[in-house]
Amino acid sequence: MRVPQLRLALNQIDSRVGDLAANAEAVVRWTRHSAEQGAHLVAFPEMVLTGYPVEDLALRSSFVEASRAALRALAARLAEEGFGELPVVVGYLDRCETAQPKYGMPAGAPQNAAAVLHRGRVVLNFAKHHLPNYGVFDEFRYFVPGDTMPVLRVHGVDVALAICEDLWQDGGRVPAARTARAGLLLSVNASPYEREKDDTRLELVRKRAQEAGCTTAYLAMTGGQDELVFDGDSIVVGADGEVIARAPQFTEGCVVLDLDLPAAAADAPGGVVDDGLRIDRVVLSEEPLPAYAPERTAGHAAHLDDDEEVYSALVVGLRAYVQKNGFRSVLVGLSGGIDSALVAAIACDAVGAENVYGISMPSKYSSEHSRDDAAELARRTGLHFRTVPIEPMFDAYMGSLGLTGLAEENLQSRLRGTLLMAVSNQEGHIVLAPGNKSELAVGYSTLYGDSVGAYGPIKDVYKTSVFRLAEWRNRAAAERGQTPPIPENSISKPPSAELRPGQVDTDSLPDYPVLDAILELYVDRDRGADEIVAAGYDRELVVKTLRMVDRAEYKRRQYPPGTKISAKGFGKDRRLPITNGWREHA
């Protein structure tokens, strides 16, 4: 018996939350591309039609109905465009027709769903079975689960379908795909980026392919949405766990490959199978395709090293935030220090140096080399640059208020924040806040001063990583024969806020390698004080650090959004009460 063949097109693309028309247009455009490549089955990411995550939009019946209507219109449009015979899998927002309203269920029973479009109609739809409820995910709040095992028979192959968490959790659709005797398991995903998640993801897909007993295709979204970045990294793995194809990270594109797959069984099971899922099989075409010579074979994109991967995520996150919100340019306060230098470099890579505006705002405490470093950064990158001293403003405030100590120091930062926002209002740029994760953790940032901004590109980057990323960016430029964007002096000099004579960060903070190690245990891993001390850190230093972290919660709550690169960023990942009597320390 001839082994069926199938040319699969996985469209690893970006979408914008709420922009149904533009997202549908992208599906049509990439379907056209897939058809031109001779695809027999086309797939798009999780909730590509609505964007992801939709958050409380899922609770608006008007948006749910708009998504459903957009899906039907898309099906008709694809047929009108001549793609009616090509099955297309599209993620969207739906609602459960049969769920009865009850306490604890989201109003309207919305569902994170996907559908198969064919001949101008929705021929099969299904909802995510496993709903994640950890980290940035609140899907129990927004959705009701699906209870089917969707199987699409196309050109004599049974294709089992799943959505994201259905692969990440044990049970459910993966063993059900084996029970259904599927020849291919296709999972559509919007899996946010985290450091080192690509390795975890690869091993997961390998494991699930072996459990399902069939070739498994993991299609992922790319781009950015608010604080989340999606890195693509779509993967196709054989039933034996061997990688057949892997897409690039952070890049839109279409992975097209020819697969030899098992023929659908004449006696394939129906009814209720694993985890109480009911097999919902739709037959589009029983007969295998006429034999053809495979043209699309395995492709393995070279994966980025750790620093390039993180830097790329920061660039993509900022670019998505700026462009998707309709902004054209960004404004950065340039101190000559490492944080603002890295933020400026990221901004130039994200939106182009011609759209980046930098302002040096020296005070009487600013060193000459810091002023020079800011100007040198502008020269190297080509961003717009000006200098506006804050000393006259500072003197006016001091003459009126007679501030001293910390109030005097913070006044300088707040004057800079006011100046940046004034220029932002006048010229239309959005301000980028330069704070890093170490500073945010311990409150070493001035509220309404250096926390001013619409977006914080390095909000989830510890200070030690800031230095490493700056060094990587300069090294990458040198390897390409380009000018390294960040002045060497900004990297090598001791970090300082320069708010008083001779000030350096270590006056108030431990050395950053030690501080970041403690913070990583406390913030990212939720370790208590005793556990951190047991890991080898001085108790007095641990207690001091944890006290600073706990006291700064009210500051972090007011910090702007920023790109998430860790498993636990400040924001939706880590949610602690501001008013809080519990302390891990004595």
Short mmCIF file of N, CA and C in Angstrom, two decimals, residues 14-23 47-54 63 221-222 224-225 320-321 323-326:
data_model
loop_
_atom_site.label_atom_id
_atom_site.label_comp_id
_atom_site.label_asym_id
_atom_site.label_seq_id
_atom_site.Cartn_x
_atom_site.Cartn_y
_atom_site.Cartn_z
N ASP A 14 3.28 36.94 13.10
CA ASP A 14 2.90 37.85 14.17
C ASP A 14 1.44 38.27 13.97
N SER A 15 0.79 38.71 15.04
CA SER A 15 -0.53 39.32 14.91
C SER A 15 -0.68 40.35 16.02
N ARG A 16 -1.68 41.22 15.86
CA ARG A 16 -1.89 42.32 16.80
C ARG A 16 -3.24 42.12 17.49
N VAL A 17 -3.22 42.16 18.81
CA VAL A 17 -4.45 41.94 19.56
C VAL A 17 -5.53 42.93 19.14
N GLY A 18 -6.69 42.40 18.82
CA GLY A 18 -7.85 43.23 18.51
C GLY A 18 -7.97 43.68 17.07
N ASP A 19 -6.92 43.53 16.29
CA ASP A 19 -6.93 44.02 14.91
C ASP A 19 -7.37 42.89 13.98
N LEU A 20 -8.66 42.58 14.03
CA LEU A 20 -9.19 41.43 13.30
C LEU A 20 -8.98 41.56 11.80
N ALA A 21 -9.17 42.74 11.26
CA ALA A 21 -9.06 42.93 9.81
C ALA A 21 -7.62 42.71 9.34
N ALA A 22 -6.67 43.32 10.03
CA ALA A 22 -5.27 43.17 9.62
C ALA A 22 -4.79 41.75 9.82
N ASN A 23 -5.22 41.11 10.90
CA ASN A 23 -4.81 39.73 11.15
C ASN A 23 -5.38 38.79 10.09
N MET A 47 -4.81 31.64 18.25
CA MET A 47 -5.51 32.93 18.32
C MET A 47 -4.91 33.98 17.38
N VAL A 48 -4.44 33.53 16.23
CA VAL A 48 -3.82 34.46 15.29
C VAL A 48 -4.83 35.50 14.79
N LEU A 49 -6.09 35.14 14.72
CA LEU A 49 -7.10 36.05 14.19
C LEU A 49 -7.39 37.20 15.14
N THR A 50 -7.29 36.95 16.44
CA THR A 50 -7.58 37.98 17.44
C THR A 50 -6.32 38.57 18.04
N GLY A 51 -5.17 37.91 17.85
CA GLY A 51 -3.98 38.24 18.62
C GLY A 51 -4.03 37.55 19.97
N TYR A 52 -2.87 37.49 20.62
CA TYR A 52 -2.79 36.78 21.91
C TYR A 52 -1.77 37.47 22.80
N PRO A 53 -2.08 37.63 24.11
CA PRO A 53 -3.31 37.24 24.80
C PRO A 53 -4.34 38.37 24.73
N VAL A 54 -5.61 38.01 24.66
CA VAL A 54 -6.67 39.02 24.55
C VAL A 54 -7.11 39.52 25.92
N PHE A 63 -16.72 41.41 21.41
CA PHE A 63 -15.45 41.00 20.79
C PHE A 63 -15.49 39.52 20.39
N MET A 221 3.91 31.24 17.41
CA MET A 221 3.77 32.64 17.01
C MET A 221 5.10 33.36 17.17
N THR A 222 5.26 34.45 16.43
CA THR A 222 6.42 35.33 16.63
C THR A 222 5.92 36.75 16.81
N GLY A 224 5.56 40.44 19.19
CA GLY A 224 5.45 40.90 20.57
C GLY A 224 4.08 41.47 20.86
N GLN A 225 3.68 41.41 22.13
CA GLN A 225 2.42 41.97 22.59
C GLN A 225 2.60 42.48 24.01
N ALA A 320 7.82 45.89 18.69
CA ALA A 320 6.39 45.57 18.66
C ALA A 320 5.59 46.60 19.44
N TYR A 321 6.10 46.99 20.61
CA TYR A 321 5.36 47.94 21.43
C TYR A 321 5.23 49.28 20.72
N GLN A 323 5.62 50.04 17.37
CA GLN A 323 4.89 50.00 16.10
C GLN A 323 3.43 49.66 16.28
N LYS A 324 3.11 48.68 17.11
CA LYS A 324 1.72 48.25 17.25
C LYS A 324 0.86 49.29 17.97
N ASN A 325 1.49 50.18 18.72
CA ASN A 325 0.75 51.25 19.38
C ASN A 325 0.77 52.56 18.61
N GLY A 326 1.30 52.52 17.41
CA GLY A 326 1.22 53.67 16.53
C GLY A 326 2.21 54.78 16.81
#
